[in-house]
Amino acid sequence: EAGVTQFPSHSVIEKGQTVTLRCDPISGHDNLYWYRRVMGKEIKFLLHFVKESKQDESGMPNNRFLAERTGGTYSTLKVQPAELEDSGVYFCASSQTGGLAYPRGHEQFFGPGTRLTVL
Amino acid sequence: DAKTTQPPSMDCAEGRAANLPCNHSTISGNEYVYWYRQIHSQGPQYIIHGLKNNETNEMASLIITEDRKSSTLILPHATLRDTAVYYCIVRDPGTYKYIFGTGTRLKVLA
């Protein structure tokens, strides 16, 4: 079974440009998450989709970040316009449907990440 | 803020058991404890999780104290490939998001 995949693996852009990151979750996983690690900091939650709906976007830093998940399959995270402080590694994760009372705790499976460098 | 506290680094001799502690003194009754690790710049890799009882799988064992305020991840026979940053995470059942702390950087020595 394929794991979570992310594209591109690396992206180098100029400040002010736009970048779109893509995440393909594990097939059948309704929950999709975005996280990021900026240099020297901890991994931080950005947002959570359940199918195509945004369940929690409390971690989105500002309105330059737009996440979508049309059709409830893959997701994109667009940064427009990119700033220097957006540099970091963006991780996507997915988990099975189970609801908040899912007895086994539905662990999240992470992709390899996209390393974004804004110059 | 992270709900867990871990030592920043540990060393372990190859072939020996690696015991990684985690404090989660504010954990509530229905919060799970998860362990992940991150090797180099790869994505975090799931290891194991538990609620109350000790758990074991092909990768590791998880020992949770009776009061659930702390836990220990045990890698029974550490290898060089186990060198990584290990994260202990307590997930609030009211939300799905993980709150990562700084983790423990485990170095397995030959």
Coordinates of C-alpha atoms in Angstrom, one line a residue:
Chain A
E1 CA 0.0 0.0 0.0
A2 CA 1.4 3.4 -1.0
G3 CA 2.0 5.8 1.8
V4 CA 1.4 9.6 1.9
T5 CA 3.1 11.3 -1.0
Q6 CA 4.1 14.9 -1.4
F7 CA 5.1 17.0 -4.4
P8 CA 7.5 18.6 -4.9
S9 CA 10.2 17.3 -2.6
H10 CA 12.0 20.7 -2.8
S11 CA 11.0 24.1 -4.0
V12 CA 13.1 27.2 -4.2
I13 CA 11.3 30.5 -5.0
E14 CA 11.8 34.2 -4.8
K15 CA 10.0 36.3 -2.2
G16 CA 6.7 37.5 -3.5
Q17 CA 6.2 34.5 -5.8
T18 CA 3.5 31.8 -5.4
V19 CA 4.1 28.2 -4.6
T20 CA 1.6 25.3 -4.5
L21 CA 2.4 22.1 -2.5
R22 CA 0.5 18.9 -3.1
C23 CA -0.3 16.0 -0.8
D24 CA -1.8 12.7 -1.7
P25 CA -3.0 10.8 1.3
I26 CA -3.2 7.1 1.8
S27 CA -6.2 5.8 -0.1
G28 CA -9.3 5.6 2.0
H29 CA -8.1 8.1 4.6
D30 CA -10.7 10.8 5.1
N31 CA -8.5 12.8 7.5
L32 CA -5.7 14.9 6.0
Y33 CA -3.4 17.2 8.0
W34 CA -0.8 19.8 7.1
Y35 CA 2.1 20.6 9.5
R36 CA 5.3 22.6 9.0
R37 CA 8.7 23.0 10.7
V38 CA 10.4 26.3 10.2
M39 CA 14.2 26.5 10.9
G40 CA 15.1 25.7 14.5
K41 CA 11.5 25.3 15.6
E42 CA 9.2 22.5 16.5
I43 CA 6.8 20.9 14.1
K44 CA 3.6 22.9 14.1
F45 CA 0.0 21.9 13.1
L46 CA -1.5 24.0 10.3
L47 CA -4.9 22.5 9.5
H48 CA -7.0 19.4 9.3
F49 CA -9.5 18.3 6.6
V50 CA -12.2 15.7 7.0
K51 CA -12.9 14.7 3.4
E52 CA -13.2 18.1 1.6
S53 CA -14.2 20.1 4.7
K54 CA -11.8 22.1 6.9
Q55 CA -12.3 20.7 10.4
D56 CA -9.6 22.8 12.1
E57 CA -7.5 25.6 10.6
S58 CA -6.4 27.1 13.8
G59 CA -2.7 26.7 12.9
M60 CA -2.8 28.6 9.6
P61 CA -0.4 31.5 10.1
N62 CA -2.1 34.1 7.9
N63 CA -4.2 34.7 4.8
R64 CA -1.3 34.1 2.5
F65 CA -1.8 30.4 3.0
L66 CA -4.7 28.7 1.3
A67 CA -5.4 25.0 1.6
E68 CA -7.9 23.1 -0.5
R69 CA -9.0 19.5 -0.8
T70 CA -11.4 19.3 -3.7
G71 CA -13.3 16.0 -3.9
G72 CA -11.8 14.8 -0.6
T73 CA -8.8 13.2 -2.2
Y74 CA -5.5 15.1 -2.6
S75 CA -4.9 18.4 -1.0
T76 CA -3.0 21.5 -2.1
L77 CA -1.4 24.2 0.1
K78 CA -0.8 27.5 -1.7
V79 CA 1.4 30.2 -0.4
Q80 CA 0.8 33.6 -2.1
P81 CA 2.8 35.8 -1.9
A82 CA 5.7 33.8 -0.2
E83 CA 7.8 35.5 2.4
L84 CA 11.2 34.7 3.8
E85 CA 9.8 33.4 7.0
D86 CA 7.7 30.8 5.1
S87 CA 10.9 28.7 4.5
G88 CA 10.8 25.3 6.1
V89 CA 9.6 21.8 5.7
Y90 CA 5.9 21.2 5.1
F91 CA 4.5 17.8 6.1
C92 CA 1.3 16.2 5.2
A93 CA -0.3 13.4 7.1
S94 CA -3.4 11.3 6.9
S95 CA -5.5 9.0 9.1
Q96 CA -8.5 6.8 8.9
T97 CA -12.0 7.8 9.6
G98 CA -13.0 6.8 13.1
G99 CA -14.5 9.8 14.8
L100 CA -13.3 11.3 18.0
A101 CA -14.2 8.2 19.9
Y102 CA -12.3 5.8 17.7
P103 CA -11.0 3.3 20.1
R104 CA -7.6 2.8 18.6
G105 CA -6.8 6.4 18.4
H106 CA -6.3 6.5 14.6
E107 CA -2.6 7.3 14.3
Q108 CA -1.5 9.8 11.6
F109 CA 0.9 8.7 8.8
F110 CA 3.2 11.3 7.5
G111 CA 4.6 12.0 4.1
P112 CA 8.3 12.8 3.4
G113 CA 7.7 16.6 3.4
T114 CA 8.3 19.4 1.0
R115 CA 11.3 21.6 1.7
L116 CA 10.4 25.2 0.8
T117 CA 13.1 27.8 0.5
V118 CA 12.1 31.4 -0.1
L119 CA 15.0 33.7 -1.2
Chain B
D1 CA 2.0 24.3 24.0
A2 CA 3.3 20.7 24.1
K3 CA 1.8 18.6 26.8
T4 CA 4.9 16.4 27.1
T5 CA 8.5 16.8 28.4
Q6 CA 11.4 14.8 27.1
P7 CA 15.2 14.9 27.7
P8 CA 16.8 16.6 24.8
S9 CA 19.3 13.9 24.0
M10 CA 20.4 10.4 24.9
D11 CA 23.1 7.9 23.8
C12 CA 22.7 4.2 23.6
A13 CA 25.1 1.4 22.8
E14 CA 24.3 -0.7 19.7
G15 CA 22.5 -3.9 20.7
R16 CA 21.4 -2.6 24.1
A17 CA 17.9 -1.5 25.0
A18 CA 17.1 2.2 24.6
N19 CA 14.7 3.5 27.2
L20 CA 13.3 6.9 26.3
P21 CA 11.2 8.6 29.0
C22 CA 8.4 11.1 28.6
N23 CA 6.5 13.1 31.2
H24 CA 2.9 14.0 30.6
S25 CA 1.7 15.0 34.0
T26 CA -1.3 17.0 32.8
I27 CA -2.7 14.1 30.7
S28 CA -6.4 13.5 31.1
G29 CA -8.2 10.2 31.3
N30 CA -9.1 9.8 27.6
E31 CA -5.9 11.2 26.0
Y32 CA -3.7 8.8 24.1
V33 CA 0.1 8.8 24.2
Y34 CA 1.8 8.5 20.8
W35 CA 5.4 7.9 19.9
Y36 CA 6.9 8.9 16.6
R37 CA 10.5 9.3 15.3
Q38 CA 12.1 11.4 12.7
I39 CA 15.2 10.2 10.9
H40 CA 17.2 12.9 9.2
S41 CA 14.8 15.1 7.3
Q42 CA 12.2 12.4 6.6
G43 CA 8.6 12.7 7.8
P44 CA 7.7 11.6 11.3
Q45 CA 7.3 7.8 11.5
Y46 CA 4.7 6.3 13.7
I47 CA 6.0 3.8 16.3
I48 CA 3.4 3.0 18.8
H49 CA 0.6 4.4 20.9
G50 CA -1.3 3.6 24.1
L51 CA -4.0 4.7 26.5
K52 CA -3.6 2.8 29.8
N53 CA -2.1 -0.6 29.2
N54 CA 1.4 -1.3 28.1
E55 CA 1.7 -2.0 24.4
T56 CA 4.2 -3.9 22.3
N57 CA 4.6 -4.2 18.5
E58 CA 7.4 -5.2 16.2
M59 CA 9.2 -1.9 16.6
A60 CA 9.0 -1.1 20.3
S61 CA 7.3 -1.4 23.7
L62 CA 5.4 1.3 25.5
I63 CA 5.2 1.3 29.2
I64 CA 2.7 3.7 30.8
T65 CA 2.7 4.3 34.5
E66 CA -0.4 3.5 36.5
D67 CA -1.1 7.2 37.1
R68 CA -0.5 7.8 33.4
K69 CA 1.7 10.8 34.1
S70 CA 4.7 9.4 32.4
S71 CA 5.7 6.7 29.9
T72 CA 8.8 5.0 28.5
L73 CA 9.4 3.9 25.0
I74 CA 11.7 0.9 24.8
L75 CA 13.6 -0.2 21.8
P76 CA 14.8 -3.6 22.9
H77 CA 17.9 -4.0 20.7
A78 CA 18.9 -0.6 19.4
T79 CA 20.7 -0.5 16.0
L80 CA 22.5 2.3 14.3
R81 CA 19.4 2.9 12.1
D82 CA 17.5 3.8 15.2
T83 CA 19.4 7.0 15.5
A84 CA 16.7 9.7 15.2
V85 CA 14.6 12.3 17.1
Y86 CA 11.9 10.6 19.1
Y87 CA 8.7 12.5 19.9
C88 CA 6.2 11.7 22.6
I89 CA 2.8 13.2 21.8
V90 CA -0.4 13.4 23.8
R91 CA -3.4 14.0 21.6
D92 CA -6.5 15.8 22.9
P93 CA -9.4 13.6 21.9
G94 CA -11.4 16.7 21.3
T95 CA -9.2 17.6 18.4
Y96 CA -7.1 15.5 16.0
K97 CA -4.1 17.7 15.8
Y98 CA -0.7 16.6 17.2
I99 CA 1.3 19.1 19.3
F100 CA 4.9 18.3 18.9
G101 CA 7.5 19.1 21.5
T102 CA 11.2 19.2 21.0
G103 CA 11.7 15.4 21.3
T104 CA 14.7 13.4 22.3
R105 CA 17.6 13.0 20.0
L106 CA 18.8 9.4 20.3
K107 CA 22.2 8.5 19.1
V108 CA 23.0 4.8 18.9
L109 CA 26.7 4.3 19.2
A110 CA 28.7 1.4 17.5

